[in-house]
Amino acid sequence: MIEVNELTKRYGDKLAVDHLSFTIPQGVVTGFLGPNGAGKSTTMRMLLDLDRPTSGSVRIDGKHYGQLREPLKYIGALLEAKAVHPGRTAYNHLLWLAASNRIPTRRVDEVLALVGLTAVAKKRSGGFSLGMGQRLGIAAALLGDPKILMFDEPVNGLDPEGILWVRNLMKSLAAEGRTVFVSSHLMSEMALTAEHLIVIGRGRLLADMPMNQFIDQNSRSFVRLRTPQPEQLLDMLSRNGMTALQDRDGGWEVENGDMARIGDLAAEHRVTLHELSPQRASLEEAFMRMTAESVEYHTGGSGTGAPAQQDPKPEPAAAWGANWKKES
Amino acid sequence: MFPVLLSEWIKVRTVRSTFITLLLTFVVTVGLGAVVCAVLASTWNTQPASERADFDATGASFSGIALGQLALIVFAVLVVTSEYSSGMIRATLGAVPQRLTLMLAKVLTVVGLVGVVSVLTAFISFFLGQALLGSHRTSLSDPGVTRAVFGMAVYMTLLALLSVGVAFIVRRPIPALAILMPFFFLVSPILNAVPKVKNVAHFFPDVAGRQLYSVHGNTDVPYGPTAGFFIVLAWSVGCVVIGYLLFARRDA
Ligand SMILES: Nc1ncnc2c1ncn2[C@@H]1O[C@H](COP(=O)(O)OP(=O)(O)OP(=O)(O)O)[C@@H](O)[C@H]1O
Ligand SMILES: [Mg+2]
């Protein structure tokens, strides 16, 4: 079990991680979410004792990372930056890693096969594509058959097929009872894989809860209406105990409204409708709302406009999947 | 410790730069030494009498080290700095978080490998140089000669150690080379020619090293081969210790 306690990291004036405390649950995929610059990578580097905390501590089953003997058998990590010498072959890279932790050499071939790099095992890693580099990093993380895995934005630079592969890999690792801690800045991606969620912004903890709790709290459903007769519509709704709020582009939103009933009422009251549609705010939107104040770098203007989806109540996961495809 | 040592050895033998730099060290040192010896032998009669009087045949066969050491420095610097420039240091420390163990393993790997290359370089430079010097040659049985030949190997090994230390201090390859190469190739020789300043510059590692690997030594320099050895050792150990202290507390 990994426990992070009041972890703080300061780079000069910059407070990258600010009194962060959380515990990573065992045997499940935990998503570690935050906008760019939130401090995810910094936290992960401190978990591995690569960067020294300004204050606070990290304990892995009660131990400091530096006290672990043969740590690769315990915790495997894929970090943000490539950690491979470009002139060394994939096989040799894994070979020295294996030797350092007394991992049998045959395991090198196993993980190469597992990530699909067997054919290029004897090629220098400098010529690898982003995706191949990422696979080599994942192979290195899996080398010691560790019970804890940590991935910093593992889908970065992968094509859709690669993304699917990583997603399934993480799920199967958790299904084997391993702890998977994975960072991302895409809520939609996490919704597909993670069972638990830790959200940070500007180095501070914003949420630490099971995924479905986050979904329950944050997925708002409503009915959207459009009409050339707004007064009549509002009047009709209020007489039937419903309230509508105007949205950004002139439509009306009825929170938790019953679509069929609204349609019937409109027919009865002869209110013309140009739109009557069920809507569900995406988790991405909820996540952006949560982190809005803590976003480090705003890209000019459009900021938080993840579109609400047309969602005739399909399985939530499928809908978020569709959403993710649009965004990546 | 042994697994870490094995791992460091695998790292060193699986990159091309190791072979290139060490081969270059050998070829340049032996080759340049041979050229100098051949030229000296053929121009012997035109040399001033004073030169001829205290001619050091052993030192002459080691002239190539002035250039050869640059390749050796590159080797030692790259062993450390390539970890930083490629980001691999994070994989290394993830696998071996005990930084003292890691640094010791790196140092031992470099010392072991360079030790072997140095002994080969020293003896082959010596024998080839002596063969070319013809009648002006010396032999291992002459006083001080065997010590000087081993001194050469020791100097080269300690120089690699010093470079490893500096590389751990500086971390990036270009700045590390920009400090070391001019120092050994330009700064030290120049400062050693400046009056007054040279009293200090006499204690630089390359000057101390020359006392170690020549038979007569430089009479300007106020110490002999044994002190020379300890001076080079102090420089190397000093750089490695400072390198370790920084390495132990810095973010990777
Ligand atoms: N070595 C460093 N020196 C100085 N500042 C740093 C360093 N590493 C990170 N920072 C700063 O700390 C903050 C957190 O960075 P970090 O890389 O941990 O964020 P992140 O959540 O991983 O972001 P991203 O999603 O972009 O990867 C940023 O403002 C970054 O500029
Ligand atoms: Mg990051």
Coordinates of C-alpha atoms and ligand atoms in Angstrom, one line a residue:
Chain A
M1 CA 0.0 0.0 0.0
I2 CA 1.3 3.5 -0.9
E3 CA 0.6 6.2 1.6
V4 CA 1.4 9.8 0.7
N5 CA 1.5 12.1 3.7
E6 CA 1.5 15.9 3.6
L7 CA 3.8 15.7 0.6
T8 CA 5.2 19.0 -0.5
K9 CA 7.7 20.0 -3.3
R10 CA 9.0 23.4 -4.0
Y11 CA 11.1 24.3 -7.0
G12 CA 12.5 27.7 -6.2
D13 CA 9.4 30.0 -5.9
K14 CA 7.2 27.4 -7.5
L15 CA 5.1 25.2 -5.2
A16 CA 4.6 22.2 -7.4
V17 CA 3.0 19.9 -4.8
D18 CA 1.3 21.3 -1.8
H19 CA 0.6 19.2 1.4
L20 CA -0.8 16.3 -0.6
S21 CA -2.1 13.3 1.4
F22 CA -3.8 10.3 0.0
T23 CA -3.6 6.5 0.0
I24 CA -3.6 4.5 -3.1
P25 CA -6.1 1.6 -2.8
Q26 CA -4.7 -1.9 -3.5
G27 CA -5.7 -4.2 -6.3
V28 CA -7.5 -1.6 -8.4
V29 CA -6.7 1.0 -11.1
T30 CA -6.5 4.4 -9.5
G31 CA -6.7 7.4 -11.8
F32 CA -4.5 10.3 -10.9
L33 CA -6.0 13.3 -12.5
G34 CA -5.1 17.0 -12.9
P35 CA -4.7 19.6 -15.5
N36 CA -1.2 20.4 -17.0
G37 CA 1.2 21.5 -14.4
A38 CA -1.0 20.2 -11.5
G39 CA 2.0 18.3 -10.1
K40 CA 1.2 14.7 -11.1
S41 CA 4.6 13.9 -12.5
T42 CA 6.3 15.6 -9.6
T43 CA 4.3 13.5 -7.2
M44 CA 5.2 10.4 -9.0
R45 CA 8.9 11.2 -9.1
M46 CA 8.7 11.7 -5.3
L47 CA 7.0 8.3 -4.9
L48 CA 10.1 6.8 -6.5
D49 CA 12.5 9.0 -4.5
L50 CA 13.9 10.5 -7.6
D51 CA 13.0 14.0 -6.5
R52 CA 13.4 14.7 -2.8
P53 CA 10.3 16.1 -1.1
T54 CA 10.6 19.5 0.5
S55 CA 8.5 18.1 3.3
G56 CA 6.1 15.3 3.9
S57 CA 6.7 11.6 3.2
V58 CA 5.8 8.6 1.1
R59 CA 5.5 5.1 2.5
I60 CA 5.3 1.9 0.5
D61 CA 4.1 -0.8 2.8
G62 CA 5.5 1.3 5.6
K63 CA 8.9 1.7 3.9
H64 CA 10.7 4.5 2.1
Y65 CA 11.4 3.7 -1.5
G66 CA 15.2 3.8 -0.8
Q67 CA 14.8 1.0 1.7
L68 CA 13.3 -1.4 -0.8
R69 CA 15.7 -4.1 -1.9
E70 CA 15.3 -5.0 -5.6
P71 CA 12.5 -2.4 -6.0
L72 CA 11.6 -3.5 -9.6
K73 CA 10.1 -6.6 -8.1
Y74 CA 7.9 -4.5 -6.0
I75 CA 7.0 -1.4 -8.0
G76 CA 7.3 -0.8 -11.8
A77 CA 7.1 2.7 -13.2
L78 CA 6.7 4.3 -16.6
L79 CA 7.6 8.0 -16.2
E80 CA 6.8 10.9 -18.4
A81 CA 10.2 11.4 -20.0
K82 CA 11.9 8.7 -22.0
A83 CA 14.4 7.0 -19.8
V84 CA 16.3 5.0 -22.4
H85 CA 19.8 5.6 -23.9
P86 CA 19.2 6.0 -27.7
G87 CA 22.3 4.1 -28.6
R88 CA 21.3 0.9 -26.7
T89 CA 19.1 -1.8 -28.0
A90 CA 15.7 -2.5 -26.4
Y91 CA 17.0 -5.9 -25.3
N92 CA 20.1 -4.5 -23.7
H93 CA 18.2 -1.8 -22.0
L94 CA 16.0 -4.4 -20.3
L95 CA 19.0 -6.6 -19.7
W96 CA 20.8 -4.1 -17.5
L97 CA 17.6 -3.3 -15.6
A98 CA 17.0 -7.0 -15.0
A99 CA 20.6 -7.6 -13.9
S100 CA 20.4 -4.8 -11.3
N101 CA 17.5 -6.4 -9.6
R102 CA 18.5 -10.1 -10.1
I103 CA 15.6 -10.7 -12.5
P104 CA 16.2 -13.8 -14.7
T105 CA 17.2 -12.9 -18.2
R106 CA 14.4 -14.9 -19.8
R107 CA 12.0 -12.4 -18.3
V108 CA 13.5 -9.8 -20.8
D109 CA 12.2 -11.9 -23.7
E110 CA 8.9 -12.4 -22.0
V111 CA 8.2 -8.7 -21.5
L112 CA 9.4 -7.9 -25.0
A113 CA 6.9 -10.3 -26.3
L114 CA 4.2 -9.0 -24.0
V115 CA 4.5 -5.4 -25.4
G116 CA 5.0 -6.6 -28.9
L117 CA 8.6 -5.5 -29.4
T118 CA 10.2 -8.8 -30.0
A119 CA 10.9 -8.0 -33.7
V120 CA 12.8 -4.8 -32.9
A121 CA 14.5 -6.1 -29.7
K122 CA 17.9 -5.9 -31.2
K123 CA 17.4 -2.4 -32.7
R124 CA 18.7 0.7 -31.1
S125 CA 15.9 2.5 -29.2
G126 CA 17.0 5.9 -30.6
G127 CA 15.1 5.0 -33.8
F128 CA 11.9 4.0 -32.1
S129 CA 8.7 5.9 -32.6
L130 CA 6.9 7.5 -29.7
G131 CA 4.6 4.5 -29.4
M132 CA 7.4 2.0 -29.5
G133 CA 9.3 4.0 -26.9
Q134 CA 6.2 4.0 -24.7
R135 CA 6.0 0.2 -25.1
L136 CA 9.6 -0.2 -24.1
G137 CA 8.9 1.9 -21.0
I138 CA 6.0 -0.3 -20.2
A139 CA 8.1 -3.4 -20.7
A140 CA 10.6 -2.0 -18.2
A141 CA 7.8 -1.4 -15.7
L142 CA 6.6 -5.0 -16.0
L143 CA 10.1 -6.6 -15.9
G144 CA 10.1 -7.4 -12.2
D145 CA 6.5 -8.7 -12.2
P146 CA 5.7 -6.1 -9.6
K147 CA 2.5 -5.9 -7.6
I148 CA 2.4 -2.1 -7.9
L149 CA 2.5 -0.3 -11.3
M150 CA 2.8 3.3 -11.9
F151 CA 2.2 4.9 -15.3
D152 CA 2.6 8.6 -16.0
E153 CA 0.4 9.5 -19.0
P154 CA 0.9 6.1 -20.6
V155 CA -1.3 6.8 -23.6
N156 CA 0.7 10.0 -24.6
G157 CA 1.6 9.7 -28.2
L158 CA -0.1 6.4 -28.9
D159 CA -2.5 5.8 -31.7
P160 CA -6.0 4.6 -31.0
E161 CA -5.0 1.0 -31.2
G162 CA -2.2 1.6 -28.7
I163 CA -4.5 3.5 -26.4
L164 CA -6.9 0.5 -26.4
W165 CA -4.0 -1.8 -25.7
V166 CA -2.8 0.3 -22.7
R167 CA -6.3 0.5 -21.4
N168 CA -6.8 -3.2 -21.5
L169 CA -3.4 -3.9 -20.1
M170 CA -4.1 -1.7 -17.1
K171 CA -7.5 -3.5 -16.5
S172 CA -5.9 -6.9 -16.8
L173 CA -3.1 -6.0 -14.4
A174 CA -5.7 -4.9 -11.9
A175 CA -7.7 -8.0 -12.5
E176 CA -4.6 -10.0 -11.5
G177 CA -4.8 -8.2 -8.2
R178 CA -2.1 -5.6 -8.9
T179 CA -2.3 -2.0 -7.8
V180 CA -2.2 0.4 -10.8
F181 CA -1.7 4.1 -10.4
V182 CA -2.0 6.0 -13.6
S183 CA -2.0 9.7 -14.3
S184 CA -3.8 11.5 -17.0
H185 CA -5.2 14.9 -17.8
L186 CA -8.3 13.3 -19.5
M187 CA -11.2 12.5 -17.3
S188 CA -12.9 10.7 -20.2
E189 CA -9.9 8.3 -20.5
M190 CA -9.9 7.6 -16.8
A191 CA -13.6 7.0 -16.6
L192 CA -13.0 4.0 -18.8
T193 CA -10.3 2.4 -16.8
A194 CA -10.1 3.7 -13.2
E195 CA -12.1 2.4 -10.3
H196 CA -10.7 5.0 -7.9
L197 CA -10.0 8.6 -8.6
I198 CA -7.5 11.1 -7.1
V199 CA -7.8 14.6 -8.5
I200 CA -5.3 17.4 -7.9
G201 CA -4.9 20.9 -9.1
R202 CA -2.0 23.3 -8.4
G203 CA -0.5 20.6 -6.2
R204 CA -3.5 20.3 -3.9
L205 CA -5.9 17.5 -3.4
L206 CA -9.3 18.2 -5.0
A207 CA -11.0 14.8 -4.8
D208 CA -10.2 11.3 -3.6
M209 CA -13.1 9.0 -4.1
P210 CA -14.4 5.9 -5.9
M211 CA -15.0 6.5 -9.6
N212 CA -18.8 5.8 -9.4
Q213 CA -19.2 8.2 -6.5
F214 CA -17.6 10.8 -8.7
I215 CA -19.9 9.9 -11.5
D216 CA -23.0 10.1 -9.3
Q217 CA -22.0 13.4 -7.9
N218 CA -21.0 14.9 -11.2
S219 CA -23.0 13.7 -14.0
R220 CA -26.0 15.9 -14.4
S221 CA -28.8 14.9 -16.7
F222 CA -31.3 17.3 -18.1
V223 CA -33.7 17.9 -21.0
R224 CA -32.9 20.6 -23.5
L225 CA -35.7 22.6 -25.2
R226 CA -35.8 25.1 -27.9
T227 CA -38.8 27.1 -28.8
P228 CA -39.8 30.3 -30.6
Q229 CA -42.4 30.9 -27.7
P230 CA -40.3 31.1 -24.6
E231 CA -42.9 32.9 -22.4
Q232 CA -45.5 30.2 -23.0
L233 CA -42.9 27.5 -22.5
L234 CA -41.7 28.9 -19.1
D235 CA -45.3 29.5 -18.0
M236 CA -46.3 26.0 -18.9
L237 CA -43.3 24.5 -17.1
S238 CA -43.7 26.5 -13.9
R239 CA -47.4 25.6 -13.7
N240 CA -46.3 22.0 -13.8
G241 CA -43.7 22.4 -11.1
M242 CA -40.6 22.5 -13.4
T243 CA -38.0 25.2 -13.8
A244 CA -35.9 25.9 -16.8
L245 CA -32.6 27.7 -17.1
Q246 CA -31.4 29.3 -20.3
D247 CA -28.2 27.9 -21.7
R248 CA -25.4 29.7 -23.5
D249 CA -27.0 29.5 -27.0
G250 CA -30.6 30.4 -26.3
G251 CA -32.0 26.9 -25.4
W252 CA -33.6 25.9 -22.1
E253 CA -32.4 23.3 -19.7
V254 CA -34.8 21.4 -17.4
E255 CA -32.8 19.6 -14.7
N256 CA -33.9 16.0 -14.4
G257 CA -36.9 16.6 -16.6
D258 CA -39.1 13.8 -18.0
M259 CA -38.8 14.2 -21.7
A260 CA -42.1 12.4 -22.6
R261 CA -44.1 14.5 -20.1
I262 CA -42.7 17.7 -21.4
G263 CA -43.5 16.7 -25.0
D264 CA -47.1 15.9 -24.0
L265 CA -47.5 19.1 -22.1
A266 CA -46.2 21.1 -25.0
A267 CA -48.7 19.5 -27.4
E268 CA -51.5 20.1 -25.0
H269 CA -50.6 23.8 -24.6
R270 CA -49.8 24.2 -28.2
V271 CA -46.2 25.4 -27.6
T272 CA -44.0 24.9 -30.6
L273 CA -40.8 23.0 -29.8
H274 CA -37.8 23.1 -32.1
E275 CA -35.8 20.8 -29.9
L276 CA -36.6 18.3 -27.2
S277 CA -33.6 16.3 -26.3
P278 CA -32.1 14.4 -23.3
Q279 CA -28.7 15.6 -22.3
R280 CA -26.0 14.5 -19.9
A281 CA -23.1 16.7 -18.9
S282 CA -19.9 14.9 -19.5
L283 CA -17.5 13.9 -16.8
E284 CA -14.9 16.0 -18.6
E285 CA -17.1 19.0 -17.9
A286 CA -17.4 18.1 -14.3
F287 CA -13.7 17.6 -14.0
M288 CA -13.0 20.9 -15.7
R289 CA -15.4 22.7 -13.4
M290 CA -13.6 21.1 -10.4
T291 CA -10.2 22.2 -11.6
A292 CA -11.2 25.4 -13.2
E293 CA -9.7 27.6 -10.5
S294 CA -6.6 25.6 -10.3
V295 CA -5.7 25.4 -14.0
E296 CA -2.1 26.5 -14.6
Y297 CA -2.1 27.5 -18.2
H298 CA -5.3 28.6 -19.8
T299 CA -5.3 28.3 -23.6
G300 CA -6.8 31.6 -24.9
G301 CA -10.6 31.7 -24.8
S302 CA -12.5 28.5 -25.2
G303 CA -11.3 26.8 -22.1
T304 CA -14.0 24.6 -20.6
G305 CA -16.2 23.9 -23.6
A306 CA -16.4 20.1 -23.7
P307 CA -19.7 19.6 -25.6
A308 CA -22.5 18.0 -23.8
Q309 CA -23.5 14.9 -25.6
Q310 CA -26.5 13.6 -27.4
D311 CA -27.1 10.8 -25.0
P312 CA -30.2 8.7 -25.3
K313 CA -29.2 6.8 -22.2
P314 CA -26.7 4.3 -23.6
E315 CA -24.3 2.6 -21.3
P316 CA -22.3 5.4 -19.7
A317 CA -18.9 3.9 -20.6
A318 CA -19.7 3.7 -24.3
A319 CA -20.8 7.3 -24.4
W320 CA -17.6 8.4 -22.6
G321 CA -15.7 6.3 -25.0
A322 CA -17.2 8.2 -27.9
N323 CA -16.4 11.4 -26.2
W324 CA -12.8 10.4 -25.7
K325 CA -12.4 9.7 -29.4
K326 CA -13.5 13.1 -30.3
E327 CA -11.0 14.7 -28.0
S328 CA -7.9 12.8 -28.6
Chain B
M1 CA 26.4 -4.8 -4.8
F2 CA 27.3 -7.5 -7.3
P3 CA 24.1 -7.2 -9.3
V4 CA 24.5 -3.5 -9.5
L5 CA 28.1 -3.9 -10.7
L6 CA 26.9 -6.4 -13.3
S7 CA 24.2 -4.0 -14.4
E8 CA 26.7 -1.1 -14.8
W9 CA 29.0 -3.4 -16.7
I10 CA 26.2 -4.3 -19.1
K11 CA 25.5 -0.6 -19.6
V12 CA 29.1 0.2 -20.4
R13 CA 29.6 -2.7 -22.9
T14 CA 26.3 -2.1 -24.7
V15 CA 27.0 1.3 -26.1
R16 CA 29.3 2.1 -29.0
S17 CA 30.8 5.1 -27.5
T18 CA 32.7 2.9 -25.0
F19 CA 34.6 1.1 -27.8
I20 CA 35.2 4.2 -29.8
T21 CA 36.6 6.3 -27.0
L22 CA 38.7 3.6 -25.4
L23 CA 40.1 2.5 -28.8
L24 CA 40.9 6.1 -29.6
T25 CA 42.6 6.5 -26.2
F26 CA 44.8 3.5 -27.0
V27 CA 45.5 4.3 -30.6
V28 CA 46.3 8.0 -30.1
T29 CA 48.4 7.4 -27.0
V30 CA 50.4 4.6 -28.6
G31 CA 50.5 6.1 -32.0
L32 CA 51.6 9.6 -31.0
G33 CA 54.1 8.2 -28.6
A34 CA 55.6 6.1 -31.4
V35 CA 55.8 9.1 -33.8
V36 CA 57.6 11.2 -31.1
C37 CA 60.1 8.4 -30.4
A38 CA 60.7 7.9 -34.1
V39 CA 61.3 11.6 -34.7
L40 CA 63.6 11.9 -31.6
A41 CA 65.6 8.9 -32.8
S42 CA 66.2 10.3 -36.3
T43 CA 67.0 13.8 -35.1
W44 CA 69.1 12.7 -32.1
N45 CA 72.3 14.3 -33.3
T46 CA 70.7 17.7 -33.9
Q47 CA 69.3 17.8 -30.3
P48 CA 71.0 20.2 -27.9
A49 CA 73.5 18.4 -25.6
S50 CA 71.6 19.3 -22.4
E51 CA 68.5 17.6 -23.8
R52 CA 70.5 14.5 -24.6
A53 CA 72.0 14.5 -21.2
D54 CA 68.8 14.1 -19.2
F55 CA 66.8 12.4 -21.9
D56 CA 63.9 10.3 -20.5
A57 CA 63.2 7.5 -22.9
T58 CA 60.3 6.2 -20.9
G59 CA 58.6 9.7 -20.7
A60 CA 59.2 10.1 -24.5
S61 CA 57.3 6.9 -25.3
F62 CA 54.4 8.3 -23.2
S63 CA 54.2 11.7 -25.1
G64 CA 50.9 10.5 -26.7
I65 CA 49.0 10.8 -23.5
A66 CA 48.7 14.6 -23.9
L67 CA 46.2 13.9 -26.7
G68 CA 45.1 10.4 -25.8
Q69 CA 43.8 11.5 -22.4
L70 CA 41.2 13.6 -24.1
A71 CA 39.5 10.5 -25.5
L72 CA 39.7 8.9 -22.0
I73 CA 38.0 11.9 -20.5
V74 CA 35.2 11.7 -23.1
F75 CA 34.7 8.0 -22.2
A76 CA 34.5 8.7 -18.4
V77 CA 32.3 11.7 -18.8
L78 CA 29.9 10.0 -21.1
V79 CA 29.4 7.0 -18.8
V80 CA 27.8 9.4 -16.3
T81 CA 26.4 12.2 -18.4
S82 CA 24.6 10.0 -21.0
E83 CA 22.4 8.9 -18.1
Y84 CA 21.3 12.5 -17.6
S85 CA 21.0 13.6 -21.2
S86 CA 18.9 10.5 -22.1
G87 CA 16.8 10.7 -18.9
M88 CA 18.0 7.2 -18.1
I89 CA 19.2 8.2 -14.7
R90 CA 15.5 7.9 -13.6
A91 CA 15.4 4.3 -14.7
T92 CA 18.7 3.7 -13.0
L93 CA 17.7 5.2 -9.7
G94 CA 14.3 3.5 -9.9
A95 CA 16.1 0.2 -10.1
V96 CA 18.8 1.1 -7.6
P97 CA 17.7 3.8 -5.3
Q98 CA 20.7 3.4 -3.0
R99 CA 22.8 6.2 -4.5
L100 CA 26.0 5.3 -2.7
T101 CA 25.9 1.7 -4.0
L102 CA 25.1 3.0 -7.5
M103 CA 27.9 5.4 -7.6
L104 CA 30.4 2.9 -6.2
A105 CA 29.3 0.4 -8.9
K106 CA 29.8 3.0 -11.6
V107 CA 33.2 4.0 -10.2
L108 CA 34.4 0.4 -10.0
T109 CA 33.2 -0.4 -13.5
V110 CA 35.1 2.6 -14.9
V111 CA 38.2 1.9 -12.8
G112 CA 38.2 -1.8 -13.8
L113 CA 37.7 -1.3 -17.5
V114 CA 40.0 1.7 -17.8
G115 CA 42.6 -0.1 -15.6
V116 CA 42.8 -2.9 -18.2
V117 CA 43.0 -0.5 -21.1
S118 CA 45.6 1.6 -19.3
V119 CA 47.9 -1.2 -18.5
L120 CA 47.8 -2.3 -22.2
T121 CA 48.3 1.2 -23.4
A122 CA 51.2 1.9 -21.0
F123 CA 53.1 -1.3 -21.9
I124 CA 52.5 -1.2 -25.6
S125 CA 53.4 2.5 -25.7
F126 CA 56.5 1.7 -23.8
F127 CA 57.7 -1.2 -25.9
L128 CA 56.9 0.3 -29.2
G129 CA 58.5 3.6 -28.2
Q130 CA 61.7 1.9 -27.0
A131 CA 61.9 -0.2 -30.2
L132 CA 61.7 3.0 -32.2
L133 CA 64.3 4.8 -30.1
G134 CA 66.9 2.3 -31.1
S135 CA 70.2 2.8 -29.2
H136 CA 68.7 5.5 -27.0
R137 CA 66.2 3.1 -25.4
T138 CA 65.8 2.1 -21.9
S139 CA 64.4 -1.2 -20.4
L140 CA 62.1 -2.2 -17.7
S141 CA 65.0 -3.4 -15.6
D142 CA 66.5 0.1 -15.4
P143 CA 65.9 2.0 -12.2
G144 CA 62.5 3.7 -12.0
V145 CA 61.3 2.4 -15.4
T146 CA 58.8 -0.2 -14.3
R147 CA 57.4 2.2 -11.7
A148 CA 57.0 4.8 -14.5
V149 CA 55.2 2.4 -16.8
F150 CA 52.8 1.3 -14.1
G151 CA 52.6 4.9 -13.1
M152 CA 51.3 5.7 -16.5
A153 CA 48.5 3.1 -16.1
V154 CA 47.7 4.5 -12.7
Y155 CA 47.6 8.0 -13.9
M156 CA 45.2 7.1 -16.7
T157 CA 42.9 5.3 -14.4
L158 CA 42.9 8.1 -11.8
L159 CA 42.2 10.6 -14.6
A160 CA 39.1 8.6 -15.6
L161 CA 38.0 8.6 -11.9
L162 CA 38.5 12.3 -11.7
S163 CA 36.4 12.8 -14.9
V164 CA 33.6 10.6 -13.4
G165 CA 33.6 12.8 -10.3
V166 CA 33.4 16.0 -12.4
A167 CA 30.6 14.5 -14.5
F168 CA 28.6 13.8 -11.4
I169 CA 29.1 17.4 -10.4
V170 CA 28.2 18.9 -13.7
R171 CA 25.8 16.2 -15.1
R172 CA 25.6 17.5 -18.6
P173 CA 28.1 16.3 -21.2
I174 CA 29.0 19.5 -23.0
P175 CA 29.8 21.6 -19.8
A176 CA 31.7 18.7 -18.3
L177 CA 33.9 18.3 -21.4
A178 CA 34.2 22.1 -21.6
I179 CA 35.7 22.1 -18.2
L180 CA 37.9 19.1 -18.4
M181 CA 39.4 19.1 -22.0
P182 CA 40.7 22.7 -22.0
F183 CA 42.0 22.2 -18.4
F184 CA 44.2 19.3 -19.4
F185 CA 45.0 20.3 -22.8
L186 CA 45.5 24.1 -22.5
V187 CA 45.0 25.7 -19.1
S188 CA 47.3 23.6 -17.1
P189 CA 50.2 23.7 -19.7
I190 CA 49.8 27.5 -20.0
L191 CA 49.6 28.2 -16.3
N192 CA 52.6 26.0 -15.8
A193 CA 54.6 28.3 -18.0
V194 CA 53.7 31.5 -16.1
P195 CA 56.2 32.5 -13.4
K196 CA 54.7 32.5 -9.8
V197 CA 51.4 31.0 -11.0
K198 CA 53.3 27.9 -11.8
N199 CA 54.1 27.3 -8.2
V200 CA 50.4 26.5 -7.8
A201 CA 49.9 25.0 -11.2
H202 CA 52.6 22.4 -10.4
F203 CA 50.1 20.7 -8.2
F204 CA 47.6 20.2 -11.0
P205 CA 46.8 16.6 -11.7
D206 CA 48.4 16.4 -15.1
V207 CA 51.7 17.7 -13.8
A208 CA 51.6 15.4 -10.8
G209 CA 50.8 12.6 -13.2
R210 CA 53.8 13.3 -15.3
Q211 CA 56.0 13.0 -12.2
L212 CA 54.4 9.6 -11.8
Y213 CA 55.0 8.3 -15.3
S214 CA 58.4 9.7 -16.1
V215 CA 61.7 8.3 -14.8
H216 CA 63.6 11.6 -14.2
G217 CA 60.6 13.8 -13.7
N218 CA 60.5 17.6 -14.2
T219 CA 63.2 19.2 -12.0
D220 CA 61.1 22.4 -11.7
V221 CA 58.4 20.5 -9.9
P222 CA 59.2 20.3 -6.2
Y223 CA 58.1 16.6 -5.6
G224 CA 58.8 13.1 -6.9
P225 CA 56.7 10.2 -8.2
T226 CA 55.3 9.1 -4.8
A227 CA 54.0 12.6 -4.0
G228 CA 52.8 12.8 -7.5
F229 CA 50.7 9.7 -7.1
F230 CA 49.1 11.1 -3.9
I231 CA 48.4 14.4 -5.5
V232 CA 46.6 12.8 -8.5
L233 CA 44.8 10.5 -6.1
A234 CA 43.7 13.5 -4.0
W235 CA 42.3 15.3 -7.0
S236 CA 40.4 12.2 -8.2
V237 CA 39.0 11.2 -4.8
G238 CA 38.1 14.8 -4.1
C239 CA 36.1 15.2 -7.3
V240 CA 34.3 11.8 -6.7
V241 CA 33.4 12.7 -3.1
I242 CA 32.1 16.1 -4.1
G243 CA 30.2 14.4 -7.0
Y244 CA 28.7 11.9 -4.5
L245 CA 27.6 14.6 -2.0
L246 CA 25.8 16.4 -4.8
F247 CA 24.4 13.3 -6.3
A248 CA 23.1 12.1 -3.0
R249 CA 21.0 15.1 -2.3
R250 CA 20.0 16.4 -5.7
D251 CA 16.7 15.6 -7.6
A252 CA 17.3 13.2 -10.4
Ligands
LIG1 N1 12.5 20.2 -12.1 C1 11.6 21.2 -12.0 N2 12.1 22.4 -11.8 C2 11.3 23.5 -11.7 N3 9.9 23.4 -11.8 C3 9.4 22.2 -12.0 C4 10.2 21.0 -12.1 N4 9.4 20.0 -12.3 C5 8.1 20.5 -12.4 N5 8.1 21.8 -12.2 C6 6.9 22.7 -12.1 O1 6.1 22.1 -11.2 C7 4.7 22.2 -11.6 C8 4.1 20.8 -11.7 O2 4.7 20.1 -12.8 P1 4.4 18.6 -13.1 O3 5.3 18.2 -14.3 O4 4.5 17.7 -11.9 O5 2.9 18.7 -13.6 P2 2.0 17.6 -14.3 O6 0.7 17.5 -13.5 O7 2.7 16.3 -14.5 O8 1.6 18.2 -15.7 P3 1.4 17.6 -17.1 O9 0.0 17.2 -17.2 O10 1.7 18.8 -18.0 O11 2.4 16.5 -17.3 C9 4.8 22.8 -13.0 O12 4.4 24.2 -12.8 C10 6.2 22.7 -13.4 O13 6.6 23.8 -14.2
MG2 MG 3.3 15.3 -16.1

